[in-house]
Amino acid sequence: MATIRDVARMAGVSVSTVSLVLHQPHRVSEPTTARVLQAVDALRYRPNGAARDLRIRKTHTIAVFLRDLSGPFYSELIAAVERATSALGLTLIVSGRSTDHRQGSLRLLREGRVDGAIVLDPEISWAELAAYSGPHLPVVVLNRMLPAPLESAYLTAVAVDNEGGGYLAGRHLLERGFVHPAFIAGPVGSETSQWRQQGFFRAYEEAGISPTRVAVVHSDFTEPGGIQAMDALMARRVAMDAVFAANDEMALGAMQVLTAPKSPPVRVAVMGFDDIRLARYVRPTLSTIHQPMDELGTLAMDLLARAMGGETRVPPRVLTTTLVVRESTTLLHPT
Amino acid sequence: MATIRDVARMAGVSVSTVSLVLHQPHRVSEPTTARVLQAVDALRYRPNGAARDLRIRKTHTIAVFLRDLSGPFYSELIAAVERATSALGLTLIVSGRSTDHRQGSLRLLREGRVDGAIVLDPEISWAELAAYSGPHLPVVVLNRMLPAPLESAYLTAVAVDNEGGGYLAGRHLLERGFVHPAFIAGPVGSETSQWRQQGFFRAYEEAGISPTRVAVVHSDFTEPGGIQAMDALMARRVAMDAVFAANDEMALGAMQVLTAPKSPPVRVAVMGFDDIRLARYVRPTLSTIHQPMDELGTLAMDLLARAMGGETRVPPRVLTTTLVVRESTTLLHPT
DNA sequence: GTCTCAGGTCGAAACGTTTCGATTACGATA
DNA sequence: TATCGTAATCGAAACGTTTCGACCTGAGAC
């Protein structure tokens, strides 16, 4: 690989002149510029990125941390982030964490390989994030609400109003006359799931129905998990006329067991959360709470860009959800 | 940020010793090691990635180039690549190409920011790839067949047997008695689509049915595109009893117009290609040709790793597809 | 008592840029 | 003619590592 020095030698100028030609063309005379450019061409010179990063102390790269790239929710979100990133001319590193776990993935932050990060992995703690973020390394957390008294000025968040979304779901089921709901929650510690549950319960409480009478079963946000959870509810012979799942994937699973030919002919409404693309295709189509994924991704990148531009204490943002009524809470599994 | 020099000063040793402690611990005495480690800890020292890359001339990073991260096919594929990558402890840069177009995306290769690349973008030409790949920068092309006489020793490919898949689709439709198929192709230049078409036609030719009698309409591999294509076929009043689309997304679109309430009650079988997740959920469920996406992704990363390890002329690989029969070629749209 | 040798440590060069301040040449100004 | 300003170019330092060869020290071999 040709270096800038080779170019300089070939063009008969100093290294600094070559660099000037490349970055501040107006500062060097016409003929010299021509000679240099010609040499660049002849030698196929390409500036070395690492060297520049080292000198400049900027990478123009951001990282996205996620648990797993698969799953429609995350993949739709990350697609939006990718679009925003490349629109800004930045490079995007995606880091799952199959093997490495903690150590390995935040390495990118530690080694200063990125100028900023977007965090989608729900298992990376706020403490860790606060520790790693800093004046030259802002972080925005996507899909989680920033705990109010968080001290770092370089950490912010964008999320959806999960509590409000849960409430919307509850109201809708109530309006349709479903008074014995069950709730399929996410993993026990999941903030997201807890907020959705809280909003959901609030709706029922307002209607005079005690949440303590709502059956709750925990699962893992996946479709097979939803199947298991629904099976468990059935096995417990819970009396219910509707089930609200903390995300669409689990709702899909639940619906599968409800519409399975062998299952008893109960009529149970199903409601999800996220509005992934699948929700429109499955039969019956799935009523759900819509998250503006595109906007979430774009906004996250937007906040990050501002923080990277030096702005400090960028305020977190909360987007609102909307109710999407489809067949699963209307027609009751017409198969 | 603390540098290695700060650590050295604090521990009262030379810079080189610190580096030794970090990388070849056995070469330095017990007590010194302890002092150094303690300083590392106290100063929160983290080695700077760019500096190391510069010195070492390795980045442990690979790039994936794609047209667009959205779309289930690519996102499933890239999820597999991501898993394989992080299992190997490498970092993954994904680069779509919204704005930059050519110039911008291959920048990663030019600037030596990656040690290897996987190319998913069908619009990057072989010539370009051959030009950029090299002894220290192997490239594997995913989802395209390597043209036989390609000269670069650092370029290889993994793809699925598209011709064979198309043939499978044709055979299946024939066995079911569909003798008037139409074909919804990809964009005019698409290699992939051409292979699938060729295999499909071969099956019909073998059965004594001339492909010239098969209606072909081009589209763009998207669902809306499929809708348009199907509309066009209907408008042309093509006599057909089956339609084979070059990918599942377009098949989904086609099926939508066929099952639309307002459409005339024709009975047309639909067959896709890819076996994306949606194919199992849509009603009627979509018969299709299965691509082993997971294996494709893993294998691509595998070949790349071998090439990065110095192996030259890694032979390209072709995986086989399998037929997946579902409702769309069996029951004919029972609403 | 000298010679070897190995273990432990160090200094300095190198990786390829960017950028700051200095130097030169030369026409314009007083 | 002496002075100044400006445009063009350059040299050298700095970014933070890794690594090679050299150096020192003390212990064991003869």
XYZ file of C-alpha atoms (C1' of nucleotides) in Angstrom:
730
model
C 0.000 0.000 0.000
C 1.350 3.352 -0.991
C 1.717 5.898 1.781
C 1.542 9.619 1.703
C 5.315 9.675 1.756
C 5.513 7.766 -1.497
C 3.215 10.265 -3.064
C 5.285 13.147 -1.792
C 8.459 11.639 -3.167
C 6.926 10.965 -6.549
C 5.466 14.444 -6.841
C 8.652 16.028 -5.584
C 6.991 17.855 -2.712
C 6.867 17.479 1.025
C 4.491 15.238 2.887
C 2.656 18.174 4.330
C 1.967 19.566 0.922
C 0.343 16.343 -0.148
C -1.843 16.447 2.899
C -2.763 20.038 2.137
C -3.710 19.178 -1.406
C -5.993 16.525 -0.086
C -7.672 18.549 2.597
C -7.356 22.239 1.879
C -6.901 22.456 -1.867
C -7.167 26.237 -1.974
C -3.972 26.587 -0.036
C -1.712 25.130 -2.660
C -0.866 26.340 -6.133
C -2.454 25.006 -9.248
C 0.552 23.257 -10.781
C 1.615 21.571 -7.553
C -1.878 20.365 -6.952
C -1.912 18.801 -10.371
C 1.394 17.022 -9.852
C 0.303 15.670 -6.510
C -3.030 14.451 -7.756
C -1.342 12.713 -10.592
C 0.980 10.912 -8.214
C -1.948 9.957 -6.010
C -3.555 8.413 -8.994
C -0.531 6.641 -10.294
C 0.259 5.074 -6.948
C -3.344 4.329 -6.131
C -2.748 6.088 -2.855
C -5.450 5.680 -0.217
C -5.084 7.386 3.133
C -4.861 4.963 6.019
C -7.852 5.234 8.292
C -6.209 4.110 11.499
C -3.446 6.659 11.160
C -5.896 9.408 10.595
C -8.065 8.329 13.511
C -5.044 8.260 15.738
C -3.955 11.724 14.774
C -7.366 13.313 14.591
C -8.830 11.534 17.579
C -12.089 11.002 15.828
C -13.389 7.892 14.167
C -16.630 8.991 12.554
C -17.964 5.690 13.672
C -20.727 4.802 16.020
C -21.611 1.518 17.631
C -24.938 -0.136 18.155
C -25.130 -2.692 20.895
C -27.845 -5.244 20.792
C -28.621 -8.532 22.301
C -29.404 -10.273 19.115
C -29.823 -9.024 15.638
C -32.582 -11.433 14.854
C -36.160 -10.801 15.813
C -38.244 -8.445 13.781
C -38.491 -5.735 16.375
C -34.800 -5.107 16.711
C -34.105 -5.597 13.086
C -36.647 -2.996 12.050
C -35.238 -0.607 14.602
C -31.682 -1.096 13.553
C -32.561 -0.660 9.912
C -33.790 2.816 10.774
C -30.628 3.572 12.682
C -28.531 2.392 9.785
C -30.314 4.677 7.383
C -29.852 7.667 9.647
C -26.218 6.839 10.209
C -25.241 6.575 6.627
C -27.196 9.688 5.796
C -24.810 11.461 8.150
C -21.811 9.861 6.539
C -20.917 7.910 9.619
C -19.874 4.303 9.837
C -21.880 1.847 11.867
C -20.531 -0.999 13.930
C -23.070 -3.468 15.169
C -22.191 -5.561 18.105
C -24.305 -8.398 19.323
C -22.967 -10.311 22.214
C -23.186 -13.981 21.491
C -19.986 -15.033 23.126
C -18.104 -12.088 24.509
C -20.697 -10.979 26.945
C -19.851 -7.770 28.711
C -16.095 -7.680 28.387
C -16.053 -8.135 24.709
C -18.718 -5.845 23.549
C -18.007 -2.677 25.404
C -14.450 -3.083 24.263
C -15.409 -0.849 21.374
C -16.092 1.938 23.818
C -13.060 1.310 25.948
C -10.645 1.358 23.080
C -12.029 4.554 21.720
C -12.968 2.949 18.465
C -16.193 4.861 18.189
C -17.341 8.421 18.695
C -20.699 7.478 20.119
C -23.026 4.594 20.793
C -26.632 3.565 20.665
C -27.596 0.888 23.119
C -30.387 -1.538 22.406
C -29.309 -4.358 24.637
C -31.594 -4.269 27.657
C -29.088 -6.069 29.811
C -26.403 -3.433 29.792
C -26.825 -1.603 33.054
C -27.228 2.118 33.527
C -24.254 2.114 35.826
C -22.038 0.682 33.151
C -23.311 3.119 30.613
C -22.810 6.074 32.884
C -19.279 4.859 33.510
C -18.351 4.531 29.867
C -20.089 7.534 28.430
C -18.142 10.740 28.650
C -17.314 14.068 27.069
C -15.961 12.414 23.967
C -18.275 9.471 23.973
C -21.969 10.189 24.246
C -24.389 7.324 24.511
C -28.061 7.131 23.761
C -30.136 4.311 25.063
C -32.884 3.201 22.805
C -36.053 1.645 24.056
C -35.555 2.324 27.727
C -36.614 5.261 29.849
C -33.864 7.226 31.510
C -34.158 6.975 35.290
C -34.837 10.498 36.458
C -31.854 11.219 38.652
C -29.148 9.991 36.374
C -26.014 11.972 36.688
C -24.131 11.665 33.438
C -24.398 14.632 31.126
C -23.419 12.482 28.195
C -26.132 9.897 28.441
C -29.628 10.204 27.145
C -32.467 8.022 26.002
C -35.306 7.701 23.592
C -38.172 5.396 24.198
C -41.813 4.963 23.717
C -44.376 5.625 26.409
C -44.776 2.039 27.442
C -47.049 2.792 30.337
C -49.324 4.773 28.070
C -49.258 2.009 25.515
C -50.266 -0.549 28.092
C -53.083 1.717 29.130
C -54.260 2.000 25.542
C -54.335 -1.764 25.286
C -56.332 -2.040 28.487
C -58.854 0.583 27.438
C -59.384 -1.114 24.135
C -60.030 -4.516 25.651
C -62.409 -2.980 28.160
C -64.337 -1.179 25.474
C -64.739 -4.464 23.710
C -66.117 -5.943 26.890
C -63.256 -8.141 27.924
C -63.207 -8.128 31.683
C -61.102 -11.161 32.465
C -57.753 -10.525 30.880
C -54.501 -12.365 31.382
C -51.080 -10.808 30.890
C -48.072 -12.475 29.355
C -45.103 -10.558 30.679
C -41.476 -10.450 29.600
C -38.627 -11.756 31.739
C -38.987 -10.947 35.394
C -36.661 -7.976 35.485
C -37.714 -6.346 32.223
C -38.438 -2.638 32.687
C -40.274 -2.474 29.431
C -42.631 -5.245 30.350
C -43.240 -3.746 33.758
C -44.291 -0.402 32.344
C -46.638 -2.003 29.872
C -48.168 -4.063 32.619
C -48.565 -1.056 34.856
C -50.438 0.920 32.220
C -52.580 -2.052 31.417
C -53.499 -2.535 35.036
C -54.234 1.137 35.464
C -56.915 0.923 32.804
C -58.571 -1.982 34.531
C -58.293 -0.383 37.906
C -60.031 2.709 36.607
C -62.817 0.468 35.424
C -63.171 -0.953 38.878
C -61.550 -4.251 38.100
C -58.815 -5.241 40.487
C -55.524 -6.154 38.825
C -54.957 -8.741 41.456
C -57.498 -10.827 39.658
C -55.481 -10.716 36.428
C -53.406 -13.793 35.781
C -49.792 -12.944 34.968
C -47.258 -15.319 33.539
C -43.692 -14.486 32.631
C -41.967 -15.414 29.425
C -39.052 -14.274 27.275
C -40.340 -12.057 24.459
C -40.045 -14.835 21.882
C -42.694 -16.687 19.973
C -41.931 -20.118 21.435
C -41.967 -18.413 24.799
C -45.440 -17.130 24.044
C -46.589 -20.613 23.216
C -45.290 -21.950 26.502
C -46.863 -19.130 28.428
C -50.238 -19.658 26.831
C -50.019 -23.371 27.442
C -49.328 -22.638 31.070
C -52.368 -20.398 31.305
C -54.540 -23.042 29.717
C -53.175 -25.708 32.012
C -54.019 -23.581 35.003
C -57.543 -23.345 33.659
C -57.508 -19.621 34.159
C -60.856 -18.106 33.330
C -60.102 -15.462 30.747
C -61.613 -13.796 27.753
C -58.545 -11.898 26.552
C -54.793 -12.023 26.734
C -52.421 -9.109 26.441
C -48.827 -9.983 25.671
C -45.949 -7.636 26.368
C -44.828 -7.905 22.764
C -46.089 -9.133 19.415
C -43.885 -12.165 19.207
C -45.356 -13.628 22.364
C -48.833 -12.663 21.211
C -48.194 -14.610 18.041
C -47.248 -17.615 20.104
C -50.327 -17.264 22.245
C -52.520 -17.006 19.208
C -51.032 -20.152 17.811
C -52.122 -22.222 20.733
C -55.529 -20.563 20.797
C -56.201 -21.330 17.159
C -54.683 -24.780 17.211
C -57.320 -27.261 16.007
C -56.984 -29.449 19.050
C -57.488 -26.647 21.539
C -60.853 -26.284 23.235
C -63.132 -23.863 21.448
C -62.645 -20.949 23.774
C -62.947 -17.456 22.456
C -60.100 -15.364 23.682
C -59.058 -11.995 22.305
C -55.345 -11.410 21.781
C -53.477 -8.174 21.880
C -49.787 -7.546 21.310
C -47.326 -4.670 21.509
C -44.870 -3.310 18.914
C -46.745 -3.679 15.655
C -44.155 -5.713 13.854
C -44.811 -6.432 10.251
C -45.978 -9.966 10.948
C -48.932 -8.634 12.908
C -50.646 -7.661 9.696
C -50.112 -11.027 8.048
C -50.999 -13.539 10.658
C -54.597 -14.737 10.800
C -56.499 -13.473 12.582
C -54.557 -10.267 12.139
C -53.160 -9.048 15.416
C -54.436 -6.012 17.289
C -51.512 -4.285 18.866
C -49.906 -1.088 20.079
C -47.912 0.601 17.391
C -44.415 1.836 18.052
C -42.992 4.289 15.537
C -39.844 2.293 14.971
C -38.618 4.381 12.153
C -38.966 7.518 14.162
C -37.355 5.901 17.168
C -34.298 4.953 15.187
C -34.006 8.266 13.457
C -34.486 10.212 16.638
C -31.896 8.183 18.487
C -29.349 8.918 15.823
C -30.396 12.514 15.869
C -29.835 12.938 19.586
C -26.551 11.134 19.308
C -25.423 13.421 16.537
C -26.234 16.450 18.637
C -24.327 15.067 21.584
C -21.400 14.238 19.352
C -21.494 17.808 18.162
C -20.699 18.915 21.674
C -24.135 19.566 23.006
C -24.325 18.457 26.592
C -27.265 17.168 28.599
C -29.368 16.391 25.578
C -32.811 15.799 27.051
C -34.331 12.344 26.680
C -37.364 11.872 24.509
C -40.494 9.850 24.853
C -42.613 9.050 21.828
C -46.218 8.088 22.001
C -47.788 4.888 20.842
C -51.015 4.356 18.990
C -53.644 1.685 19.118
C -54.040 -0.548 16.089
C -57.241 -2.528 16.041
C -57.270 -5.659 13.946
C -59.089 -8.961 13.945
C -57.674 -10.612 17.023
C -59.780 -8.437 19.283
C -62.764 -8.293 16.971
C -63.609 -11.463 15.167
C -62.701 -14.195 17.524
C -60.591 -16.650 15.589
C -62.870 -17.462 12.768
C -61.197 -20.558 11.504
C -7.822 9.246 28.621
C -4.786 7.749 30.212
C -2.117 6.486 27.861
C 0.361 3.710 28.229
C 2.945 6.330 29.080
C 0.996 7.480 32.096
C 0.842 3.944 33.315
C 4.558 3.488 32.826
C 5.317 6.632 34.765
C 3.028 5.701 37.615
C 4.409 2.197 37.886
C 7.961 3.442 37.551
C 8.788 1.287 34.573
C 9.299 1.824 30.883
C 6.574 1.928 28.315
C 7.746 -1.284 26.759
C 7.453 -3.098 30.031
C 3.851 -2.074 30.386
C 3.156 -3.369 26.942
C 4.872 -6.618 27.792
C 2.826 -7.047 30.922
C -0.277 -6.637 28.879
C 0.595 -8.964 26.072
C 3.258 -11.427 27.168
C 2.871 -11.624 30.924
C 5.305 -14.510 31.305
C 8.168 -12.329 30.195
C 8.070 -9.976 33.135
C 8.676 -10.608 36.800
C 5.965 -11.076 39.339
C 6.407 -7.875 41.353
C 6.671 -5.611 38.319
C 3.594 -7.163 36.813
C 1.709 -6.423 39.979
C 2.800 -2.788 40.078
C 1.875 -2.271 36.469
C -1.504 -3.883 36.779
C -2.240 -1.755 39.757
C -1.398 1.391 37.828
C -3.533 0.233 34.934
C -6.383 -0.128 37.306
C -5.866 3.140 39.106
C -5.668 5.140 35.912
C -8.432 3.227 34.187
C -6.047 2.748 31.335
C -7.540 1.401 28.115
C -5.346 0.780 25.114
C -6.222 2.930 22.156
C -7.544 0.870 19.290
C -6.481 3.114 16.454
C -2.903 3.229 17.660
C -2.768 -0.495 17.902
C -4.321 -0.973 14.483
C -1.824 1.406 13.021
C 1.125 -0.362 14.508
C -0.127 -3.927 14.068
C -1.692 -3.400 10.680
C -4.677 -5.479 11.570
C -8.110 -4.336 12.581
C -9.938 -7.525 13.500
C -12.898 -5.983 11.812
C -14.876 -7.047 8.816
C -17.381 -5.169 6.759
C -20.695 -6.246 5.347
C -21.980 -4.307 2.397
C -25.628 -4.362 1.658
C -28.114 -2.438 -0.294
C -30.578 -2.012 2.464
C -30.795 -3.531 5.853
C -34.514 -3.792 5.767
C -36.326 -6.629 4.109
C -36.558 -9.938 5.852
C -34.281 -11.806 3.526
C -31.238 -9.668 4.067
C -31.903 -9.167 7.699
C -32.073 -12.877 8.374
C -28.893 -13.382 6.441
C -27.022 -10.659 8.203
C -28.137 -11.914 11.576
C -26.391 -15.172 10.782
C -23.274 -13.343 9.709
C -23.294 -11.320 12.886
C -23.461 -14.419 15.029
C -20.578 -16.019 13.203
C -18.539 -12.856 13.413
C -18.856 -12.324 17.079
C -18.222 -15.979 17.733
C -14.845 -15.377 16.150
C -14.249 -12.299 18.254
C -14.299 -9.995 15.273
C -16.038 -6.684 14.965
C -18.650 -6.125 12.316
C -19.235 -2.972 10.346
C -22.407 -2.850 8.348
C -22.589 -0.488 5.505
C -25.727 0.179 3.580
C -25.468 2.741 0.902
C -28.307 5.190 1.184
C -26.466 8.316 0.243
C -22.834 7.634 -0.399
C -23.300 5.295 -3.267
C -20.119 3.733 -4.499
C -17.532 6.220 -3.343
C -18.633 6.244 0.204
C -19.165 2.646 0.959
C -16.073 1.042 -0.379
C -14.172 3.681 1.506
C -13.920 1.156 4.307
C -11.907 -1.075 2.052
C -9.783 1.679 0.624
C -8.758 3.053 3.945
C -7.802 -0.326 5.261
C -10.297 -0.138 8.046
C -11.243 -3.758 7.758
C -9.437 -7.053 7.346
C -12.073 -8.565 5.110
C -15.502 -8.073 3.668
C -18.718 -9.842 2.874
C -20.697 -8.365 0.035
C -24.456 -8.641 -0.131
C -25.158 -5.672 -2.312
C -25.996 -7.045 -5.742
C -25.013 -3.838 -7.433
C -21.354 -3.841 -6.589
C -19.639 -5.168 -9.673
C -17.243 -8.037 -9.864
C -14.676 -5.762 -11.424
C -14.758 -3.437 -8.467
C -14.503 -6.302 -6.061
C -11.612 -7.857 -7.873
C -9.903 -4.482 -7.793
C -10.299 -3.937 -4.085
C -9.737 -7.432 -2.801
C -6.148 -8.348 -2.267
C -3.623 -10.294 -0.222
C -4.548 -8.471 2.921
C -8.165 -7.964 2.111
C -10.134 -11.013 1.081
C -13.723 -10.616 0.003
C -16.542 -13.095 -0.116
C -19.627 -12.401 -2.096
C -22.797 -13.717 -0.639
C -25.767 -14.685 -2.708
C -24.122 -14.493 -6.094
C -22.328 -17.123 -8.117
C -18.711 -16.454 -8.912
C -18.237 -16.134 -12.671
C -15.980 -19.023 -13.629
C -12.938 -17.248 -15.008
C -12.448 -14.699 -12.304
C -8.856 -13.918 -11.733
C -8.512 -12.716 -8.182
C -7.165 -15.230 -5.715
C -8.659 -13.305 -2.853
C -12.239 -13.304 -3.946
C -14.719 -16.073 -3.472
C -18.440 -16.594 -3.202
C -21.162 -18.544 -1.536
C -24.590 -18.827 -2.972
C -27.492 -21.092 -3.357
C -28.196 -23.112 -6.469
C -30.750 -20.726 -7.897
C -31.156 -22.599 -11.139
C -31.841 -25.787 -9.261
C -34.278 -23.985 -7.018
C -36.175 -22.625 -9.962
C -36.302 -26.114 -11.381
C -37.707 -27.456 -8.135
C -40.428 -24.845 -8.254
C -41.279 -25.741 -11.829
C -41.408 -29.457 -11.113
C -43.684 -28.911 -8.174
C -46.159 -26.802 -10.098
C -46.169 -29.334 -12.912
C -46.845 -32.197 -10.562
C -49.789 -30.304 -9.232
C -51.055 -29.913 -12.758
C -50.399 -26.247 -13.331
C -49.527 -25.888 -16.976
C -50.021 -22.193 -17.549
C -47.611 -20.467 -15.217
C -46.567 -16.845 -15.173
C -43.250 -15.633 -13.797
C -42.661 -12.481 -11.802
C -39.006 -11.673 -12.264
C -36.694 -9.333 -10.411
C -35.181 -6.224 -11.964
C -34.052 -6.722 -15.519
C -30.365 -7.205 -14.815
C -30.661 -9.426 -11.747
C -28.491 -12.525 -12.014
C -30.358 -14.212 -9.246
C -33.681 -13.773 -10.910
C -32.315 -14.963 -14.215
C -31.050 -18.210 -12.763
C -34.307 -18.904 -11.034
C -36.169 -18.252 -14.221
C -33.871 -20.468 -16.195
C -34.366 -23.430 -13.877
C -38.069 -22.851 -13.833
C -38.244 -22.835 -17.602
C -36.108 -25.940 -17.845
C -38.684 -27.866 -15.856
C -41.454 -26.785 -18.184
C -39.413 -27.447 -21.259
C -38.729 -30.980 -20.078
C -42.456 -31.414 -19.748
C -42.920 -30.319 -23.293
C -44.285 -26.915 -22.507
C -42.560 -24.085 -24.296
C -41.319 -21.315 -22.052
C -42.136 -18.826 -24.726
C -45.726 -19.277 -23.724
C -44.984 -18.256 -20.142
C -45.843 -14.659 -19.327
C -42.937 -12.839 -17.677
C -43.177 -9.517 -15.937
C -40.338 -7.708 -14.199
C -40.503 -6.129 -10.794
C -38.184 -5.131 -7.958
C -38.164 -7.861 -5.308
C -40.450 -5.912 -2.990
C -43.972 -6.608 -1.888
C -45.503 -3.491 -3.442
C -43.607 -4.418 -6.564
C -45.271 -7.810 -6.490
C -48.660 -6.193 -6.262
C -47.982 -4.046 -9.279
C -46.654 -6.984 -11.228
C -49.699 -9.080 -10.466
C -51.984 -6.226 -11.356
C -50.203 -5.944 -14.659
C -50.702 -9.627 -15.354
C -54.383 -9.387 -14.526
C -54.770 -6.324 -16.681
C -53.222 -8.167 -19.573
C -55.769 -10.912 -19.020
C -53.054 -13.509 -19.170
C -54.477 -16.987 -18.974
C -52.680 -18.583 -16.047
C -53.234 -21.101 -13.322
C -50.082 -20.432 -11.335
C -47.543 -17.723 -10.688
C -43.957 -18.177 -9.614
C -42.280 -15.121 -8.158
C -38.516 -14.732 -7.994
C -38.730 -14.101 -4.269
C -41.188 -14.401 -1.406
C -41.831 -10.698 -1.001
C -43.152 -10.390 -4.510
C -45.106 -13.622 -4.079
C -46.728 -12.067 -1.033
C -47.703 -9.076 -3.104
C -49.099 -11.271 -5.828
C -51.101 -13.254 -3.330
C -52.572 -10.101 -1.932
C -54.098 -9.121 -5.202
C -55.288 -12.650 -5.847
C -57.071 -12.905 -2.544
C -58.426 -9.378 -2.572
C -62.208 -9.548 -2.168
C -62.830 -7.470 -5.234
C -60.706 -9.578 -7.533
C -62.379 -12.041 -9.872
C -62.643 -15.530 -8.414
C -59.777 -17.060 -10.324
C -57.845 -19.872 -8.830
C -54.169 -19.283 -9.185
C -51.435 -21.084 -7.316
C -48.593 -18.983 -5.939
C -45.036 -19.982 -5.334
C -42.185 -17.930 -3.895
C -38.471 -18.248 -3.305
C -36.395 -17.751 -0.114
C -38.665 -19.080 2.602
C -38.691 -15.992 4.733
C -40.456 -16.258 8.028
C -43.548 -14.484 6.767
C -44.216 -17.313 4.328
C -45.426 -19.487 7.165
C -47.752 -16.877 8.583
C -49.536 -15.439 5.625
C -52.808 -17.051 4.581
C -52.824 -19.131 2.562
C -49.374 -20.129 3.700
C -46.843 -19.722 0.941
C -45.212 -22.598 -0.881
C -41.649 -21.679 -1.624
C -38.064 -22.723 -2.162
C -36.127 -22.783 1.044
C -32.721 -21.174 1.280
C -30.588 -22.181 4.250
C -29.943 -18.603 5.326
C -28.289 -19.510 8.519
C -25.901 -21.813 6.788
C -25.246 -19.261 4.076
C -24.254 -16.638 6.602
C -22.129 -18.962 8.654
C -20.408 -20.404 5.637
C -19.626 -16.987 4.231
C -17.968 -15.980 7.458
C -16.175 -19.292 7.513
C -14.682 -18.853 4.072
C -13.731 -15.314 4.909
C -11.994 -16.410 8.073
C -9.986 -18.956 6.137
C -8.976 -16.372 3.587
C -8.053 -13.950 6.324
C -5.916 -16.686 7.800
C -3.816 -16.591 4.678
C -5.413 -19.330 2.664
C -5.486 -18.350 -0.961
C -7.934 -19.266 -3.692
C -10.623 -20.452 -1.307
C -13.065 -22.272 -3.561
C -16.582 -20.884 -3.862
C -19.485 -22.863 -2.500
C -22.957 -23.553 -3.707
C -25.631 -24.742 -1.316
C -28.738 -26.551 -2.370
C -32.293 -25.440 -1.879
C -35.282 -27.475 -0.843
C -38.913 -27.383 -1.783
C -41.398 -26.335 0.867
C -44.983 -27.156 0.025
C -47.636 -25.125 1.778
C -51.164 -24.041 1.079
C -50.682 -21.589 -1.752
C -50.106 -24.397 -4.203
C -52.576 -26.763 -2.604
C -55.742 -25.245 -1.326
C -56.503 -22.436 -3.666
C -57.117 -19.354 -1.557
C -59.940 -20.427 0.651
C -60.521 -16.818 1.480
C 38.172 -15.251 39.301
C 36.653 -15.051 34.721
C 33.181 -16.372 31.232
C 28.479 -17.497 29.787
C 23.979 -17.225 29.809
C 19.400 -16.156 30.797
C 15.927 -13.313 32.739
C 14.367 -8.884 33.240
C 14.078 -4.358 31.632
C 14.638 -0.544 28.646
C 15.263 2.932 24.588
C 14.059 3.969 20.286
C 12.117 3.270 15.944
C 8.187 2.561 13.349
C 3.187 2.542 11.874
C 0.849 6.867 8.437
C -1.394 10.739 9.274
C -2.384 16.017 10.358
C -1.064 20.468 11.747
C 1.585 24.208 13.735
C 4.978 27.325 13.204
C 8.836 28.557 10.353
C 10.945 29.683 5.999
C 11.257 31.371 1.516
C 10.328 34.296 -2.464
C 8.356 38.047 -4.344
C 5.531 41.910 -5.466
C 3.583 46.015 -3.277
C 4.004 49.928 -0.325
C 6.218 53.836 1.750
C 15.887 51.169 -1.191
C 14.178 49.274 3.025
C 10.035 47.197 4.832
C 5.996 44.692 4.916
C 2.515 41.284 3.693
C 1.130 37.359 1.476
C 1.112 33.027 -0.852
C 3.393 28.708 -1.224
C 5.854 25.273 0.770
C 8.215 22.727 4.189
C 10.120 20.372 8.610
C 9.072 18.379 12.618
C 6.287 17.044 16.291
C 2.560 14.507 17.830
C -1.172 10.834 18.117
C -0.465 5.820 21.312
C 0.929 1.580 20.352
C 4.240 -2.715 19.574
C 8.595 -4.756 19.002
C 13.470 -5.314 18.073
C 17.831 -5.182 19.674
C 20.641 -3.739 23.408
C 21.783 -3.450 28.126
C 22.302 -4.776 32.871
C 22.574 -7.931 36.617
C 23.468 -11.902 39.023
C 23.993 -16.919 39.130
C 26.095 -20.968 37.624
C 30.062 -23.377 35.139
C 34.678 -24.027 34.615
